[in-house]
Each structure stands twice: as structure tokens, then as C-alpha cells.
Amino acid sequence: MKATAKFLLVSGVISGVISHQIPLHEQDYTPDSVEELERKWGFEWGFGGVNTFAHLEHLKCLTNPDALFDIGVLGVPFDTAVSYRPGARFGPRAIRAASSRQTSFRSFNPRAGINPYMSWAKILDCGDIPVTPMDNAMALTQMTSAYLELGNRAPLSSTGGKHPKIISLGGDHSLALAALRGLKNVYKTPIAVLHFDAHLDTWHPEKYPSPWPSAQSQFNHGSMFWIASNEGLIMNGSSVHAGLRTRLSGEDWGDYEDDTRQGFLRISSDDIDDIGPKGVIDAIMNRMGTEIPVYLSVDIDVIDPGLAPGTGTPEAGGWTTRELIRILRGIEGLNVVGADIVEVAPAYDGVGEQTALAGAQVAYEILTSIVKRGLVDMGKVAEVPGRKNLVTKDEL
């Protein structure tokens, strides 16, 4: 079919005019070019396509060492280190499905003045770590090995630093220990932790009593920061908990005393009533600054279970989804070198997938901030109405 005839046929269909050309199915087949195939079939509606995060290109990064990227979204379907309700192994799948309305053509973030999917960063959905549910010791080894493998690769662009950044979709919160082990190896320094959670997760392992104790049981989703701190992985004195409202062990303040020794600043869920989201943002930024490497860890149970019921250890009295997102937007100046969104357990979610939707939005906000930070480091201009066009490190 000649190019002119093909154009007339296509333009006739687009304009709604009935074309007098030979019906398509009666024509001799002529193969399209690769470019034309991409133009015709590369588009996806939000409700279509295979469930990758935000319709990103999917690649099993762990088996493709030559494929370079700047930010990888990595599923970690592991939940056998939980202390209450299991089910977070299905979290990566649920968050990916909930992210389906995020598309490259409709993801401009007006608060930041950028579309993270159309900026400098090559972002891939790196698939999942095939974590065993049978052996927690081996699972921790697998997760650590995966973070070492991906973290030690070169990024596609030098804009975002010397190493690619991994955003993990959990999975239970214990994956943070493996991520911090990987980051300490890659960056050769302890990492500051910004931890959004209802719970401390710095509990001494013996605070989980058992008449049948074992060394392996000390690794769980409430003790991983205690282990990380004692291994020297965490930059104690620069780390922060935010959204706390948990009950404590025993009859005294022992859990807080352990936490203080590990160098965390504690911001409770109630504090937002007194200081507001802006006060929470200021407390975090004053503590962490904009230069030290930060691991941003978001347990979805920081949100009130009335708004995010799909989680394994729900605690009443949490922040709203809007409050959490507002705080995440306010800390965009942090030097985030890795992140996670964990404890999404879709079996307990509502029919509207509200917990998974919150997780997908949290991931989008973190992605936006990482990409924007790269632009700021380059001295690029971000046009945001109501603000000066040039956003500098001093303003973040």
C-alpha cells in the first residue's frame, strides 16, 4: 500500500469521514516499520497492559547486568518475618496494579514542576527478588545479595550519583536490613534512616518472647533496625522515626531507652496536632539536612487503618494519607539513596484498593523527589507557579 493511500486511510478514520479506500482487511498486507509499530501499538491506557509499576519498561535487572538504569523499582515479595498478620508477599503485585493510572504522558507533578517519568532518569521496573518463603536465613541472604548486585552497578546517567537507586516494594519491613547492608557496602558509610511507621522497629529481639527461642527468630520485621544499628549500618544521631503510636513492652520506658541509645529522633503521630505537617517537615530536615545519605523507609501502617486497612499490624490513630503525602513532598531536599514502601497486605484491603493506592502514590512522590534532587544538583530550572523559577539546594 502506497504511503499516500495509507495516510488517506488513517486520516479518514481519525476525522470520522468514511474512506473510499479498499477496506483494510481486503488489502495486501504490508509490514510496518519499527517506528510505525511503536506509534500504533506502544501506547497503553491506564487500565491496559501488563502490571508493571506505572507502565514502566520491565526488565529482570538481576539477570541483565548490561542493562543500565538510574532508578529501579524492585519487588520484594517476602513476609515470613512478620509478628502478626501475613500477606505482604502480595504487596508488590498490589502496588503495581494500583499504579496503573501513572503513565509517562500523564504524570507531571505540579508540586515539583517535573514529570519524573519524562526527565533525566532511566527508571525501570526491575521485577522481583525470588525470595524463598521456606527459610528466613536464606531469604535474608538472597535479599542482601540482590541489593549488593544492583547497588554496585553503574547508573546510566551521572546526574543522580555514582550508583543507581533502588525503591523496594514490600514485602514485610525486615527487607530494610538487607537494603542497609547493601547500601553500607556500596557507599562505604553508615546511612541515616528516615522511618515512617506506627512502630519503633528498633526492638531488642528478646522483646519478642518465645518458650522456644532461636537465633534465627531474632530477625523479624520489628527488630531489623536494632540489628542494623548494632552492625554499624545506621548513622545514629541523624535518623528519625515519624508517625509513632505503638504500645511498648513490659511496664516501663525500656523500649524508648533502647531506641534513644540507637540515636533516633522520635516524632509521634500525635505531634502533628501540635506542630502540623510543616513542623514535622522542619524537624526532619533540621535533623537530617540535605547532604548525608538517607534511606527512606515507609511502612504503610503509618497511615490510619481507617484509610489504609490492608496491612499486617494496624494501629489506630494514624496520619491521613494526605498528611503523609504532604510531609513527603516537604522533604524533597533529602539526599535519598534508597527507599522502600512496605507492609501492604492486599488481603486485608478494601474493595477500592485504598492501601495499595496509597503505596503507589508514596512511591510516585519518592520517585519525583529523587529525580528533582538530580535536577537541582545539576542547577536545572524547575518552574513552579508561586515560587522562583530556580530552585536551589538552599531552598530545599
JSON list of N, CA and C in Angstrom, two decimals, residues 91-133:
[
{"chain": "A", "resi": 91, "resn": "GLY", "atom": "N", "xyz": [2.15, -7.70, 48.32]},
{"chain": "A", "resi": 91, "resn": "GLY", "atom": "CA", "xyz": [2.20, -6.25, 48.24]},
{"chain": "A", "resi": 91, "resn": "GLY", "atom": "C", "xyz": [2.75, -5.72, 46.93]},
{"chain": "A", "resi": 92, "resn": "PRO", "atom": "N", "xyz": [3.90, -6.23, 46.43]},
{"chain": "A", "resi": 92, "resn": "PRO", "atom": "CA", "xyz": [4.43, -5.70, 45.18]},
{"chain": "A", "resi": 92, "resn": "PRO", "atom": "C", "xyz": [3.43, -5.79, 44.03]},
{"chain": "A", "resi": 93, "resn": "ARG", "atom": "N", "xyz": [2.73, -6.91, 43.95]},
{"chain": "A", "resi": 93, "resn": "ARG", "atom": "CA", "xyz": [1.73, -7.09, 42.89]},
{"chain": "A", "resi": 93, "resn": "ARG", "atom": "C", "xyz": [0.61, -6.06, 43.03]},
{"chain": "A", "resi": 94, "resn": "ALA", "atom": "N", "xyz": [0.16, -5.84, 44.28]},
{"chain": "A", "resi": 94, "resn": "ALA", "atom": "CA", "xyz": [-0.95, -4.92, 44.52]},
{"chain": "A", "resi": 94, "resn": "ALA", "atom": "C", "xyz": [-0.55, -3.48, 44.23]},
{"chain": "A", "resi": 95, "resn": "ILE", "atom": "N", "xyz": [0.63, -3.09, 44.65]},
{"chain": "A", "resi": 95, "resn": "ILE", "atom": "CA", "xyz": [1.09, -1.71, 44.42]},
{"chain": "A", "resi": 95, "resn": "ILE", "atom": "C", "xyz": [1.27, -1.46, 42.93]},
{"chain": "A", "resi": 96, "resn": "ARG", "atom": "N", "xyz": [1.81, -2.43, 42.22]},
{"chain": "A", "resi": 96, "resn": "ARG", "atom": "CA", "xyz": [1.95, -2.26, 40.77]},
{"chain": "A", "resi": 96, "resn": "ARG", "atom": "C", "xyz": [0.59, -2.07, 40.11]},
{"chain": "A", "resi": 97, "resn": "ALA", "atom": "N", "xyz": [-0.39, -2.88, 40.49]},
{"chain": "A", "resi": 97, "resn": "ALA", "atom": "CA", "xyz": [-1.72, -2.74, 39.91]},
{"chain": "A", "resi": 97, "resn": "ALA", "atom": "C", "xyz": [-2.32, -1.38, 40.25]},
{"chain": "A", "resi": 98, "resn": "ALA", "atom": "N", "xyz": [-2.10, -0.92, 41.47]},
{"chain": "A", "resi": 98, "resn": "ALA", "atom": "CA", "xyz": [-2.65, 0.37, 41.89]},
{"chain": "A", "resi": 98, "resn": "ALA", "atom": "C", "xyz": [-1.96, 1.54, 41.22]},
{"chain": "A", "resi": 99, "resn": "SER", "atom": "N", "xyz": [-0.79, 1.31, 40.66]},
{"chain": "A", "resi": 99, "resn": "SER", "atom": "CA", "xyz": [-0.05, 2.40, 40.00]},
{"chain": "A", "resi": 99, "resn": "SER", "atom": "C", "xyz": [-0.44, 2.55, 38.54]},
{"chain": "A", "resi": 100, "resn": "SER", "atom": "N", "xyz": [-1.43, 1.82, 38.08]},
{"chain": "A", "resi": 100, "resn": "SER", "atom": "CA", "xyz": [-1.70, 1.74, 36.64]},
{"chain": "A", "resi": 100, "resn": "SER", "atom": "C", "xyz": [-2.14, 3.08, 36.03]},
{"chain": "A", "resi": 101, "resn": "ARG", "atom": "N", "xyz": [-2.66, 4.00, 36.85]},
{"chain": "A", "resi": 101, "resn": "ARG", "atom": "CA", "xyz": [-3.04, 5.30, 36.30]},
{"chain": "A", "resi": 101, "resn": "ARG", "atom": "C", "xyz": [-1.85, 6.25, 36.19]},
{"chain": "A", "resi": 102, "resn": "GLN", "atom": "N", "xyz": [-0.71, 5.82, 36.69]},
{"chain": "A", "resi": 102, "resn": "GLN", "atom": "CA", "xyz": [0.50, 6.60, 36.48]},
{"chain": "A", "resi": 102, "resn": "GLN", "atom": "C", "xyz": [1.08, 6.22, 35.11]},
{"chain": "A", "resi": 103, "resn": "THR", "atom": "N", "xyz": [1.12, 7.16, 34.21]},
{"chain": "A", "resi": 103, "resn": "THR", "atom": "CA", "xyz": [1.66, 6.92, 32.88]},
{"chain": "A", "resi": 103, "resn": "THR", "atom": "C", "xyz": [2.62, 8.06, 32.55]},
{"chain": "A", "resi": 104, "resn": "SER", "atom": "N", "xyz": [3.54, 7.80, 31.65]},
{"chain": "A", "resi": 104, "resn": "SER", "atom": "CA", "xyz": [4.52, 8.83, 31.31]},
{"chain": "A", "resi": 104, "resn": "SER", "atom": "C", "xyz": [3.85, 10.07, 30.73]},
{"chain": "A", "resi": 105, "resn": "PHE", "atom": "N", "xyz": [2.73, 9.89, 30.02]},
{"chain": "A", "resi": 105, "resn": "PHE", "atom": "CA", "xyz": [2.09, 11.03, 29.38]},
{"chain": "A", "resi": 105, "resn": "PHE", "atom": "C", "xyz": [1.16, 11.80, 30.33]},
{"chain": "A", "resi": 106, "resn": "ARG", "atom": "N", "xyz": [0.92, 11.26, 31.55]},
{"chain": "A", "resi": 106, "resn": "ARG", "atom": "CA", "xyz": [0.04, 11.97, 32.48]},
{"chain": "A", "resi": 106, "resn": "ARG", "atom": "C", "xyz": [0.56, 11.83, 33.91]},
{"chain": "A", "resi": 107, "resn": "SER", "atom": "N", "xyz": [1.80, 12.21, 34.13]},
{"chain": "A", "resi": 107, "resn": "SER", "atom": "CA", "xyz": [2.37, 12.12, 35.47]},
{"chain": "A", "resi": 107, "resn": "SER", "atom": "C", "xyz": [3.18, 13.36, 35.83]},
{"chain": "A", "resi": 108, "resn": "PHE", "atom": "N", "xyz": [2.87, 14.49, 35.21]},
{"chain": "A", "resi": 108, "resn": "PHE", "atom": "CA", "xyz": [3.51, 15.74, 35.61]},
{"chain": "A", "resi": 108, "resn": "PHE", "atom": "C", "xyz": [3.10, 16.05, 37.04]},
{"chain": "A", "resi": 109, "resn": "ASN", "atom": "N", "xyz": [4.09, 16.28, 37.89]},
{"chain": "A", "resi": 109, "resn": "ASN", "atom": "CA", "xyz": [3.83, 16.56, 39.31]},
{"chain": "A", "resi": 109, "resn": "ASN", "atom": "C", "xyz": [3.88, 18.06, 39.53]},
{"chain": "A", "resi": 110, "resn": "PRO", "atom": "N", "xyz": [2.73, 18.71, 39.69]},
{"chain": "A", "resi": 110, "resn": "PRO", "atom": "CA", "xyz": [2.72, 20.18, 39.76]},
{"chain": "A", "resi": 110, "resn": "PRO", "atom": "C", "xyz": [3.43, 20.74, 40.99]},
{"chain": "A", "resi": 111, "resn": "ARG", "atom": "N", "xyz": [3.51, 19.97, 42.07]},
{"chain": "A", "resi": 111, "resn": "ARG", "atom": "CA", "xyz": [4.20, 20.50, 43.25]},
{"chain": "A", "resi": 111, "resn": "ARG", "atom": "C", "xyz": [5.70, 20.60, 43.01]},
{"chain": "A", "resi": 112, "resn": "ALA", "atom": "N", "xyz": [6.22, 19.77, 42.11]},
{"chain": "A", "resi": 112, "resn": "ALA", "atom": "CA", "xyz": [7.66, 19.74, 41.86]},
{"chain": "A", "resi": 112, "resn": "ALA", "atom": "C", "xyz": [8.05, 20.37, 40.53]},
{"chain": "A", "resi": 113, "resn": "GLY", "atom": "N", "xyz": [7.07, 20.53, 39.65]},
{"chain": "A", "resi": 113, "resn": "GLY", "atom": "CA", "xyz": [7.35, 21.11, 38.35]},
{"chain": "A", "resi": 113, "resn": "GLY", "atom": "C", "xyz": [8.02, 20.17, 37.38]},
{"chain": "A", "resi": 114, "resn": "ILE", "atom": "N", "xyz": [7.90, 18.84, 37.62]},
{"chain": "A", "resi": 114, "resn": "ILE", "atom": "CA", "xyz": [8.51, 17.87, 36.71]},
{"chain": "A", "resi": 114, "resn": "ILE", "atom": "C", "xyz": [7.61, 16.65, 36.56]},
{"chain": "A", "resi": 115, "resn": "ASN", "atom": "N", "xyz": [7.84, 15.94, 35.47]},
{"chain": "A", "resi": 115, "resn": "ASN", "atom": "CA", "xyz": [7.28, 14.61, 35.29]},
{"chain": "A", "resi": 115, "resn": "ASN", "atom": "C", "xyz": [8.43, 13.63, 35.50]},
{"chain": "A", "resi": 116, "resn": "PRO", "atom": "N", "xyz": [8.43, 12.86, 36.60]},
{"chain": "A", "resi": 116, "resn": "PRO", "atom": "CA", "xyz": [9.60, 12.02, 36.88]},
{"chain": "A", "resi": 116, "resn": "PRO", "atom": "C", "xyz": [9.86, 10.97, 35.83]},
{"chain": "A", "resi": 117, "resn": "TYR", "atom": "N", "xyz": [8.82, 10.60, 35.07]},
{"chain": "A", "resi": 117, "resn": "TYR", "atom": "CA", "xyz": [8.98, 9.57, 34.06]},
{"chain": "A", "resi": 117, "resn": "TYR", "atom": "C", "xyz": [9.47, 10.12, 32.72]},
{"chain": "A", "resi": 118, "resn": "MET", "atom": "N", "xyz": [9.57, 11.45, 32.62]},
{"chain": "A", "resi": 118, "resn": "MET", "atom": "CA", "xyz": [9.99, 12.06, 31.36]},
{"chain": "A", "resi": 118, "resn": "MET", "atom": "C", "xyz": [11.17, 13.01, 31.58]},
{"chain": "A", "resi": 119, "resn": "SER", "atom": "N", "xyz": [11.93, 12.78, 32.63]},
{"chain": "A", "resi": 119, "resn": "SER", "atom": "CA", "xyz": [13.06, 13.64, 32.95]},
{"chain": "A", "resi": 119, "resn": "SER", "atom": "C", "xyz": [14.36, 12.91, 32.63]},
{"chain": "A", "resi": 120, "resn": "TRP", "atom": "N", "xyz": [15.42, 13.23, 33.36]},
{"chain": "A", "resi": 120, "resn": "TRP", "atom": "CA", "xyz": [16.74, 12.70, 33.05]},
{"chain": "A", "resi": 120, "resn": "TRP", "atom": "C", "xyz": [16.92, 11.23, 33.39]},
{"chain": "A", "resi": 121, "resn": "ALA", "atom": "N", "xyz": [16.13, 10.72, 34.34]},
{"chain": "A", "resi": 121, "resn": "ALA", "atom": "CA", "xyz": [16.41, 9.39, 34.89]},
{"chain": "A", "resi": 121, "resn": "ALA", "atom": "C", "xyz": [15.81, 8.27, 34.06]},
{"chain": "A", "resi": 122, "resn": "LYS", "atom": "N", "xyz": [16.59, 7.24, 33.85]},
{"chain": "A", "resi": 122, "resn": "LYS", "atom": "CA", "xyz": [16.08, 5.99, 33.29]},
{"chain": "A", "resi": 122, "resn": "LYS", "atom": "C", "xyz": [15.52, 5.17, 34.44]},
{"chain": "A", "resi": 123, "resn": "ILE", "atom": "N", "xyz": [14.21, 4.97, 34.44]},
{"chain": "A", "resi": 123, "resn": "ILE", "atom": "CA", "xyz": [13.54, 4.26, 35.53]},
{"chain": "A", "resi": 123, "resn": "ILE", "atom": "C", "xyz": [13.00, 2.95, 34.97]},
{"chain": "A", "resi": 124, "resn": "LEU", "atom": "N", "xyz": [13.34, 1.86, 35.62]},
{"chain": "A", "resi": 124, "resn": "LEU", "atom": "CA", "xyz": [12.89, 0.54, 35.19]},
{"chain": "A", "resi": 124, "resn": "LEU", "atom": "C", "xyz": [12.09, -0.14, 36.30]},
{"chain": "A", "resi": 125, "resn": "ASP", "atom": "N", "xyz": [11.15, -0.96, 35.91]},
{"chain": "A", "resi": 125, "resn": "ASP", "atom": "CA", "xyz": [10.58, -1.94, 36.84]},
{"chain": "A", "resi": 125, "resn": "ASP", "atom": "C", "xyz": [11.48, -3.16, 36.75]},
{"chain": "A", "resi": 126, "resn": "CYS", "atom": "N", "xyz": [12.23, -3.38, 37.82]},
{"chain": "A", "resi": 126, "resn": "CYS", "atom": "CA", "xyz": [13.25, -4.43, 37.81]},
{"chain": "A", "resi": 126, "resn": "CYS", "atom": "C", "xyz": [12.73, -5.81, 38.18]},
{"chain": "A", "resi": 127, "resn": "GLY", "atom": "N", "xyz": [11.41, -5.96, 38.27]},
{"chain": "A", "resi": 127, "resn": "GLY", "atom": "CA", "xyz": [10.86, -7.26, 38.63]},
{"chain": "A", "resi": 127, "resn": "GLY", "atom": "C", "xyz": [11.02, -7.53, 40.12]},
{"chain": "A", "resi": 128, "resn": "ASP", "atom": "N", "xyz": [10.97, -8.79, 40.50]},
{"chain": "A", "resi": 128, "resn": "ASP", "atom": "CA", "xyz": [11.00, -9.19, 41.90]},
{"chain": "A", "resi": 128, "resn": "ASP", "atom": "C", "xyz": [12.26, -9.98, 42.23]},
{"chain": "A", "resi": 129, "resn": "ILE", "atom": "N", "xyz": [12.67, -9.88, 43.50]},
{"chain": "A", "resi": 129, "resn": "ILE", "atom": "CA", "xyz": [13.66, -10.82, 44.02]},
{"chain": "A", "resi": 129, "resn": "ILE", "atom": "C", "xyz": [12.93, -12.13, 44.31]},
{"chain": "A", "resi": 130, "resn": "PRO", "atom": "N", "xyz": [13.38, -13.26, 43.81]},
{"chain": "A", "resi": 130, "resn": "PRO", "atom": "CA", "xyz": [12.68, -14.53, 44.06]},
{"chain": "A", "resi": 130, "resn": "PRO", "atom": "C", "xyz": [13.00, -15.06, 45.46]},
{"chain": "A", "resi": 131, "resn": "VAL", "atom": "N", "xyz": [12.41, -14.40, 46.46]},
{"chain": "A", "resi": 131, "resn": "VAL", "atom": "CA", "xyz": [12.75, -14.69, 47.86]},
{"chain": "A", "resi": 131, "resn": "VAL", "atom": "C", "xyz": [12.05, -15.97, 48.32]},
{"chain": "A", "resi": 132, "resn": "THR", "atom": "N", "xyz": [12.80, -16.86, 48.93]},
{"chain": "A", "resi": 132, "resn": "THR", "atom": "CA", "xyz": [12.19, -18.10, 49.42]},
{"chain": "A", "resi": 132, "resn": "THR", "atom": "C", "xyz": [11.30, -17.84, 50.63]},
{"chain": "A", "resi": 133, "resn": "PRO", "atom": "N", "xyz": [10.13, -18.47, 50.70]},
{"chain": "A", "resi": 133, "resn": "PRO", "atom": "CA", "xyz": [9.28, -18.36, 51.89]},
{"chain": "A", "resi": 133, "resn": "PRO", "atom": "C", "xyz": [9.55, -19.49, 52.88]}
]
